[in-house]
């Protein structure tokens, strides 16, 4: 293989692997399809969806405070009584009653809370804020999974291209060694030139083995994250079209839409309402109570009785050891902590957006620089080879120029990889890395479906069939 043939093969590999463009959708897997599979099948993401559905149940639990409580009691027993009674008056009479009876009763009681210091309403609002926070936590994990999928997809393209670069480099070095040995046999070069070529070939084989090892590791991670073996991957395109035009605009969007920020805001709501719930313990509790009871043979002389009662009960705990006051103070400290967490999360989001934006801009510049490096290295290698033929350059000069070209090609492959990954990273940092934004061909998981199915449920132990499945 001549040098020009090797250069052409390597360039074709790099273009086919990483150049931004279209591919045959029938024959090639795409980054969008890989993202869809991760979004649908990632076990960690599906587990988080189940956790959100579990959090939904906090709302009907809190709303149970608005609803009546109904209890039914029934009893039956065998009883022996031996009673001596006395009637005093003009004549004192003694009466002895003894014998067995079977007392039986059945009754029902309905209790409806009227006032409990607004604890029920605050618990409902707090549970709703917990649901909203859990949804934002789900968005965080969705973005993490999609970013991981996009990254590993591009990692595989990069590592596969580097393997081809190193493999072609080994072929060129083998050809170079053969030519040097031929020239040594006719006395044009020395044994030193042969040794240098052999050493460079050995180094090239080492680089190839390292690249193949990296590719095998990436293939295993691809299977773990996306769910299938990578085959015929199409190029991955950056997602700049979904990004704001400037860094200040990106930061502004991130501070509003980043799910970490919104989750921290809901965390403040939950902490604030927890304070209100705990303060509600200082208020009296008022309940409406109604009961009905039918009893038989409660005593030897009482064969049947029927009772109905209805009334209002008020309970006010004057002092309960001070625990309720400590709980209020504790919840207020938790509220202050959550406010500081929000400030910290906003600062972290601002820093992350800035960092990822800078990496994106650097990657764009690195592509142009790396392409210029490749072009210059190719020209330099051609010149060094021609000069070596007329004795103006040594074999070591040729080998060094060849290695410089290999490094330049690895750099451009890496820069193209970084360009795409950085665009996805910025999109995730501002909170827009979602199937609906990317236009992925998949049904978007809607956590509100399960929420509305269970929010007003009064009874039932079976989970909703549609919501219990992911799709």
Coordinates of C-alpha atoms in Angstrom, one line a residue:
X1 CA 0.0 0.0 0.0
X2 CA 1.4 3.4 -1.0
X3 CA 1.2 6.4 1.4
X4 CA -1.5 8.1 -0.8
X5 CA -3.6 4.9 -0.6
X6 CA -3.3 4.8 3.2
X7 CA -4.1 8.5 3.5
X8 CA -7.2 8.1 1.3
X9 CA -8.4 5.1 3.3
X10 CA -8.0 6.9 6.7
X11 CA -9.7 10.0 5.4
X12 CA -12.7 7.9 4.2
X13 CA -13.0 6.2 7.6
X14 CA -13.0 9.6 9.4
X15 CA -15.6 11.0 7.1
X16 CA -17.9 8.0 7.3
X17 CA -17.5 7.7 11.0
X18 CA -17.9 11.3 12.2
X19 CA -18.7 13.8 9.5
X20 CA -22.0 15.5 10.2
X21 CA -24.4 14.4 7.5
X22 CA -27.1 11.9 6.5
X23 CA -27.0 8.1 6.4
X24 CA -29.1 5.3 5.0
X25 CA -31.7 4.8 7.7
X26 CA -32.3 1.2 6.6
X27 CA -28.7 0.1 6.9
X28 CA -27.3 2.4 9.6
X29 CA -28.3 3.0 13.2
X30 CA -28.7 6.7 14.2
X31 CA -28.1 8.6 17.3
X32 CA -31.8 9.6 17.5
X33 CA -32.7 5.9 17.4
X34 CA -30.2 5.2 20.2
X35 CA -31.6 7.9 22.3
X36 CA -35.1 6.5 21.8
X37 CA -34.0 3.1 23.0
X38 CA -32.3 4.5 26.1
X39 CA -35.4 6.6 26.8
X40 CA -37.7 3.7 26.6
X41 CA -35.7 0.8 28.1
X42 CA -33.1 2.2 30.5
X43 CA -33.8 0.3 33.8
X44 CA -32.7 3.2 36.0
X45 CA -35.0 5.6 34.2
X46 CA -38.0 3.2 34.4
X47 CA -37.3 2.7 38.1
X48 CA -37.4 6.5 38.6
X49 CA -40.7 6.6 36.8
X50 CA -42.0 4.0 39.3
X51 CA -40.7 6.2 42.1
X52 CA -42.6 9.2 40.8
X53 CA -45.8 7.1 40.6
X54 CA -45.2 6.1 44.2
X55 CA -44.9 9.8 45.2
X56 CA -48.2 10.5 43.5
X57 CA -49.9 8.4 46.2
X58 CA -48.9 11.0 48.8
X59 CA -51.6 13.3 47.5
X60 CA -54.6 10.9 48.1
X61 CA -53.1 10.1 51.4
X62 CA -53.1 13.8 52.4
X63 CA -56.6 14.3 50.9
X64 CA -57.9 11.5 53.2
X65 CA -58.0 14.2 55.9
X66 CA -60.9 15.8 54.1
X67 CA -62.9 12.6 54.0
X68 CA -65.0 10.9 56.7
X69 CA -63.7 7.9 58.7
X70 CA -66.2 5.1 59.1
X71 CA -65.6 2.2 61.4
X72 CA -67.8 -0.9 62.1
X73 CA -67.6 -3.0 65.2
X74 CA -69.2 -6.3 66.2
X75 CA -68.7 -8.5 69.2
X76 CA -70.1 -11.7 70.7
X77 CA -69.2 -13.4 73.9
X78 CA -70.4 -15.8 76.6
X79 CA -70.9 -14.3 80.0
X80 CA -71.7 -15.7 83.5
X81 CA -73.1 -13.2 86.1
X82 CA -73.9 -13.7 89.8
X83 CA -75.4 -10.5 91.2
X84 CA -76.9 -9.9 94.6
X85 CA -79.0 -6.7 94.8
X86 CA -80.7 -5.2 97.9
X87 CA -83.7 -2.9 98.0
X88 CA -84.0 -1.0 101.2
X89 CA -87.2 0.5 102.6
X90 CA -90.0 -0.5 104.9
X91 CA -89.0 -4.0 103.9
X92 CA -85.5 -5.0 102.9
X93 CA -85.5 -7.3 99.9
X94 CA -82.6 -9.2 98.5
X95 CA -82.5 -10.4 94.9
X96 CA -80.0 -12.8 93.6
X97 CA -79.5 -13.0 89.8
X98 CA -77.1 -15.5 88.3
X99 CA -76.8 -17.4 85.1
X100 CA -75.3 -17.4 81.6
X101 CA -76.0 -15.0 78.7
X102 CA -74.5 -14.3 75.3
X103 CA -74.0 -10.6 74.9
X104 CA -73.9 -9.5 71.2
X105 CA -73.5 -6.1 69.6
X106 CA -73.0 -4.4 66.3
X107 CA -72.3 -0.8 65.7
X108 CA -70.9 1.9 63.3
X109 CA -69.2 5.2 63.9
X110 CA -68.6 8.1 61.4
X111 CA -66.1 10.8 62.2
X112 CA -65.7 13.9 60.1
X113 CA -63.0 16.4 60.8
X114 CA -64.1 20.0 60.7
X115 CA -61.0 21.8 61.8
X116 CA -57.4 20.7 62.6
X117 CA -55.4 23.9 62.3
X118 CA -55.4 23.8 58.5
X119 CA -53.1 20.7 58.6
X120 CA -55.0 18.8 56.0
X121 CA -54.9 21.6 53.4
X122 CA -51.2 22.2 54.0
X123 CA -50.5 18.5 53.8
X124 CA -52.3 18.3 50.4
X125 CA -50.4 21.3 49.1
X126 CA -47.1 19.8 50.4
X127 CA -47.8 16.5 48.8
X128 CA -48.5 18.2 45.5
X129 CA -45.2 20.0 45.8
X130 CA -43.5 16.7 46.5
X131 CA -45.0 15.3 43.3
X132 CA -43.8 18.3 41.3
X133 CA -40.3 17.9 42.8
X134 CA -40.3 14.2 41.9
X135 CA -41.2 15.0 38.3
X136 CA -38.3 17.4 38.1
X137 CA -36.1 14.7 39.6
X138 CA -37.3 12.4 36.8
X139 CA -36.4 15.1 34.3
X140 CA -32.9 15.3 35.7
X141 CA -32.5 11.5 35.2
X142 CA -34.0 11.6 31.8
X143 CA -31.4 14.3 30.8
X144 CA -28.6 12.2 32.4
X145 CA -29.6 9.1 30.5
X146 CA -30.0 10.9 27.1
X147 CA -26.7 12.7 27.6
X148 CA -25.0 9.4 28.5
X149 CA -26.5 7.7 25.4
X150 CA -25.4 10.5 23.1
X151 CA -22.0 10.5 24.6
X152 CA -21.4 6.8 24.4
X153 CA -22.7 6.8 20.8
X154 CA -20.1 9.4 19.9
X155 CA -17.5 7.6 21.9
X156 CA -18.0 4.5 19.9
X157 CA -17.7 6.4 16.6
X158 CA -14.6 8.1 17.8
X159 CA -12.9 5.0 19.1
X160 CA -13.9 3.0 16.0
X161 CA -12.4 5.7 13.8
X162 CA -9.2 5.8 15.9
X163 CA -8.8 2.1 15.5
X164 CA -9.0 2.5 11.7
X165 CA -6.5 5.3 11.9
X166 CA -4.1 3.2 13.9
X167 CA -4.6 0.1 11.8
X168 CA -3.9 2.0 8.6
X169 CA -0.9 3.5 10.3
X170 CA 0.4 0.0 11.0
X171 CA 0.0 -0.9 7.3
X172 CA 1.9 2.2 6.2
X173 CA 4.7 1.4 8.7
X174 CA 4.9 -2.2 7.5
X175 CA 5.3 -0.9 4.0
X176 CA 7.9 1.6 5.1
X177 CA 9.9 -1.1 6.9
X178 CA 9.8 -3.3 3.8
X179 CA 11.1 -0.4 1.7
X180 CA 13.9 0.4 4.3
X181 CA 15.0 -3.2 4.3
X182 CA 15.1 -3.3 0.5
X183 CA 17.3 -0.1 0.6
X184 CA 19.5 -1.6 3.3
X185 CA 20.1 -4.7 1.2
X186 CA 21.5 -2.5 -1.6
X187 CA 23.5 -0.3 0.8
X188 CA 21.5 2.9 0.6
X189 CA 20.7 3.0 4.3
X190 CA 22.2 1.6 7.5
X191 CA 21.1 -0.9 10.1
X192 CA 20.1 2.0 12.3
X193 CA 17.5 3.0 9.8
X194 CA 16.1 -0.5 9.8
X195 CA 16.0 -0.5 13.6
X196 CA 14.2 2.8 13.7
X197 CA 11.5 1.5 11.3
X198 CA 11.1 -1.6 13.4
X199 CA 10.8 0.4 16.6
X200 CA 8.2 2.7 15.0
X201 CA 6.2 -0.3 13.8
X202 CA 6.3 -1.9 17.3
X203 CA 5.0 1.4 18.7
X204 CA 2.3 1.5 16.1
X205 CA 1.2 -2.0 17.0
X206 CA 1.0 -0.9 20.6
X207 CA -1.1 2.1 19.8
X208 CA -3.4 -0.2 17.7
X209 CA -3.8 -2.6 20.6
X210 CA -4.6 0.2 23.0
X211 CA -7.2 1.7 20.5
X212 CA -8.8 -1.8 20.1
X213 CA -8.9 -2.2 23.9
X214 CA -10.6 1.2 24.3
X215 CA -13.1 0.3 21.6
X216 CA -14.0 -3.0 23.4
X217 CA -14.6 -1.1 26.6
X218 CA -16.8 1.5 24.8
X219 CA -18.7 -1.3 23.1
X220 CA -19.6 -2.8 26.5
X221 CA -20.7 0.5 27.8
X222 CA -22.7 1.1 24.6
X223 CA -24.6 -2.2 25.3
X224 CA -25.1 -1.2 29.0
X225 CA -26.5 2.3 28.3
X226 CA -28.3 1.9 25.0
X227 CA -29.3 -1.8 25.2
X228 CA -27.8 -3.3 22.0
X229 CA -24.6 -4.0 20.3
X230 CA -23.3 -1.1 18.1
X231 CA -23.6 -1.9 14.4
X232 CA -23.3 0.3 11.4
X233 CA -23.6 3.6 13.3
X234 CA -24.5 6.7 11.3
X235 CA -22.8 10.0 11.9
X236 CA -24.0 12.0 14.9
X237 CA -25.0 15.6 14.4
X238 CA -24.7 18.4 16.9
X239 CA -27.9 20.0 18.3
X240 CA -26.9 23.6 18.1
X241 CA -30.3 24.5 16.5
X242 CA -32.0 24.0 19.9
X243 CA -29.6 26.2 21.8
X244 CA -29.9 29.9 22.5
X245 CA -27.8 32.2 20.4
X246 CA -25.6 33.6 23.2
X247 CA -24.1 32.6 26.5
X248 CA -26.2 35.1 28.6
X249 CA -29.3 33.8 27.0
X250 CA -28.3 30.2 27.7
X251 CA -27.6 31.1 31.4
X252 CA -31.0 32.8 31.6
X253 CA -32.8 29.7 30.2
X254 CA -30.8 27.4 32.5
X255 CA -31.8 29.3 35.6
X256 CA -35.4 28.9 34.6
X257 CA -35.7 25.5 33.0
X258 CA -32.9 23.4 34.5
X259 CA -34.7 20.7 36.5
X260 CA -32.2 20.8 39.3
X261 CA -33.2 24.5 39.9
X262 CA -37.0 23.8 39.6
X263 CA -36.7 20.8 41.9
X264 CA -34.9 23.0 44.5
X265 CA -37.7 25.5 44.2
X266 CA -40.3 22.9 44.9
X267 CA -38.2 21.7 47.8
X268 CA -38.7 25.2 49.3
X269 CA -42.4 24.9 48.9
X270 CA -42.4 21.5 50.6
X271 CA -40.3 22.8 53.5
X272 CA -42.6 25.9 53.9
X273 CA -45.7 23.8 54.0
X274 CA -44.1 21.4 56.5
X275 CA -43.7 24.3 58.8
X276 CA -47.4 25.1 58.4
X277 CA -48.4 21.5 59.1
X278 CA -46.3 21.4 62.3
X279 CA -47.7 24.7 63.5
X280 CA -51.2 23.3 63.0
X281 CA -50.6 21.0 65.9
X282 CA -50.9 24.0 68.2
X283 CA -54.5 24.5 67.2
X284 CA -57.5 22.6 68.6
X285 CA -59.1 19.7 66.6
X286 CA -62.9 19.7 66.0
X287 CA -64.7 16.6 64.8
X288 CA -68.3 15.7 64.0
X289 CA -69.0 12.3 65.4
X290 CA -72.1 10.1 64.9
X291 CA -72.6 6.5 66.0
X292 CA -75.2 3.8 66.1
X293 CA -75.2 0.6 68.1
X294 CA -77.5 -2.4 68.4
X295 CA -76.9 -4.8 71.3
X296 CA -78.5 -8.0 72.6
X297 CA -78.4 -9.6 76.0
X298 CA -75.9 -7.2 77.3
X299 CA -77.0 -8.3 80.8
X300 CA -79.3 -10.9 82.2
X301 CA -82.2 -8.5 82.4
X302 CA -81.4 -6.4 79.3
X303 CA -82.5 -8.3 76.2
X304 CA -82.1 -5.6 73.6
X305 CA -80.9 -2.0 73.3
X306 CA -80.5 0.4 70.4
X307 CA -78.5 3.6 70.7
X308 CA -77.8 6.5 68.4
X309 CA -75.5 9.4 69.2
X310 CA -74.4 12.5 67.3
X311 CA -72.3 15.4 68.5
X312 CA -69.2 17.6 68.2
X313 CA -65.9 16.7 69.8
X314 CA -63.1 19.2 70.4
X315 CA -59.6 18.3 71.5
X316 CA -57.0 20.8 72.5
X317 CA -53.6 19.6 73.7
X318 CA -52.4 22.2 76.2
X319 CA -48.9 20.8 76.6
X320 CA -47.3 17.8 75.1
X321 CA -43.8 17.9 76.6
X322 CA -42.5 20.5 74.1
X323 CA -42.0 18.1 71.2
X324 CA -44.3 20.0 68.9
X325 CA -42.4 23.3 69.5
X326 CA -39.0 21.6 68.7
X327 CA -40.6 20.1 65.5
X328 CA -41.6 23.6 64.4
X329 CA -38.2 25.0 65.0
X330 CA -36.6 22.1 63.2
X331 CA -38.8 22.5 60.2
X332 CA -38.0 26.2 60.0
X333 CA -34.3 25.4 59.9
X334 CA -35.0 22.9 57.1
X335 CA -36.8 25.7 55.2
X336 CA -33.7 28.0 55.6
X337 CA -31.5 25.1 54.4
X338 CA -33.7 24.6 51.3
X339 CA -33.4 28.3 50.4
X340 CA -29.6 28.0 50.6
X341 CA -29.7 24.9 48.5
X342 CA -31.6 26.8 45.8
X343 CA -29.0 29.5 45.8
X344 CA -26.3 26.9 45.5
X345 CA -28.1 25.0 42.7
X346 CA -28.5 28.3 40.7
X347 CA -24.8 29.0 41.1
X348 CA -23.9 25.5 40.0
X349 CA -26.2 25.7 37.0
X350 CA -24.7 29.0 36.0
X351 CA -21.2 27.6 36.2
X352 CA -22.2 24.4 34.3
X353 CA -23.8 26.3 31.5
X354 CA -20.8 28.6 31.2
X355 CA -18.3 25.6 31.3
X356 CA -20.2 23.6 28.7
X357 CA -20.7 26.6 26.5
X358 CA -17.0 27.2 26.5
X359 CA -16.2 23.6 25.7
X360 CA -18.6 23.8 22.8
X361 CA -17.0 27.0 21.4
X362 CA -13.5 25.4 21.9
X363 CA -14.6 22.2 20.1
X364 CA -15.8 24.3 17.1
X365 CA -12.4 26.0 16.9
X366 CA -10.5 22.8 17.4
X367 CA -12.1 21.2 14.4
X368 CA -10.8 23.9 12.1
X369 CA -7.4 23.8 13.8
X370 CA -7.2 20.0 13.6
X371 CA -8.2 20.0 9.9
X372 CA -5.5 22.5 9.2
X373 CA -3.1 20.3 11.2
X374 CA -4.0 17.3 9.1
X375 CA -3.5 19.2 5.8
X376 CA -0.2 20.6 6.9
X377 CA 1.0 17.2 8.2
X378 CA 0.1 15.5 5.0
X379 CA 2.0 18.1 3.0
X380 CA 5.0 17.8 5.4
X381 CA 5.1 14.0 5.1
X382 CA 5.0 14.1 1.3
X383 CA 7.9 16.6 1.3
X384 CA 9.9 14.6 3.8
X385 CA 9.4 11.4 1.8
X386 CA 10.6 13.2 -1.4
X387 CA 13.6 14.7 0.4
X388 CA 14.5 11.3 1.9
X389 CA 14.6 9.7 -1.5
X390 CA 17.4 12.2 -2.6
X391 CA 19.3 11.8 0.7
X392 CA 18.3 15.2 2.3
X393 CA 16.2 13.5 5.0
X394 CA 16.7 10.5 7.2
X395 CA 14.4 7.6 7.8
X396 CA 13.8 8.9 11.3
X397 CA 12.5 12.2 9.8
X398 CA 10.0 10.2 7.7
X399 CA 8.9 8.2 10.7
X400 CA 8.4 11.3 12.8
X401 CA 6.4 13.0 10.1
X402 CA 4.2 9.9 9.7
X403 CA 3.5 9.8 13.5
X404 CA 2.7 13.5 13.4
X405 CA 0.1 12.9 10.7
X406 CA -1.4 10.0 12.7
X407 CA -1.7 12.3 15.8
X408 CA -3.3 15.0 13.7
X409 CA -5.9 12.6 12.4
X410 CA -6.6 11.3 15.9
X411 CA -7.0 14.9 17.0
X412 CA -9.6 15.7 14.3
X413 CA -11.6 12.6 15.1
X414 CA -11.5 13.6 18.8
X415 CA -12.5 17.2 18.0
X416 CA -15.5 16.1 15.9
X417 CA -16.6 13.9 18.8
X418 CA -16.2 16.7 21.3
X419 CA -18.2 19.0 19.1
X420 CA -21.3 16.9 19.1
X421 CA -21.0 15.9 22.8
X422 CA -20.5 19.5 23.9
X423 CA -23.7 20.6 22.1
X424 CA -25.7 17.9 24.0
X425 CA -24.0 18.9 27.2
X426 CA -25.1 22.5 26.8
X427 CA -28.6 21.4 26.0
X428 CA -28.7 19.4 29.1
X429 CA -27.3 22.2 31.2
X430 CA -30.1 24.6 30.2
X431 CA -32.7 21.9 30.8
X432 CA -33.8 21.2 27.3
X433 CA -32.4 17.8 26.6
X434 CA -35.8 16.0 26.2
X435 CA -37.5 13.9 23.5
X436 CA -40.0 16.5 22.8
X437 CA -37.3 19.1 22.1
X438 CA -35.2 16.7 20.0
X439 CA -38.2 15.5 18.1
X440 CA -37.5 11.8 18.9
X441 CA -39.8 9.3 17.4
X442 CA -41.2 8.0 20.7
X443 CA -44.1 8.4 23.0
X444 CA -43.1 10.8 25.7
X445 CA -43.8 9.5 29.2
X446 CA -46.4 11.7 30.9
X447 CA -46.3 11.4 34.7
X448 CA -49.6 13.4 35.0
X449 CA -51.6 10.4 33.7
X450 CA -51.0 8.3 36.7
X451 CA -51.4 11.3 39.0
X452 CA -54.9 12.0 37.8
X453 CA -55.8 8.4 38.0
X454 CA -55.1 8.1 41.7
X455 CA -55.6 11.7 43.0
X456 CA -59.3 11.4 43.7
X457 CA -59.4 7.6 44.3
X458 CA -61.3 6.8 47.5
X459 CA -60.8 3.0 47.4
X460 CA -58.9 0.3 45.6
X461 CA -55.6 -1.6 46.1
X462 CA -54.7 -2.3 42.4
X463 CA -52.4 0.1 40.6
X464 CA -53.8 1.7 37.4
X465 CA -53.1 -0.7 34.5
X466 CA -52.1 2.0 32.0
X467 CA -49.9 3.9 34.4
X468 CA -48.2 0.9 35.9
X469 CA -46.7 0.2 32.5
X470 CA -44.0 2.5 31.1
X471 CA -45.9 3.0 27.8

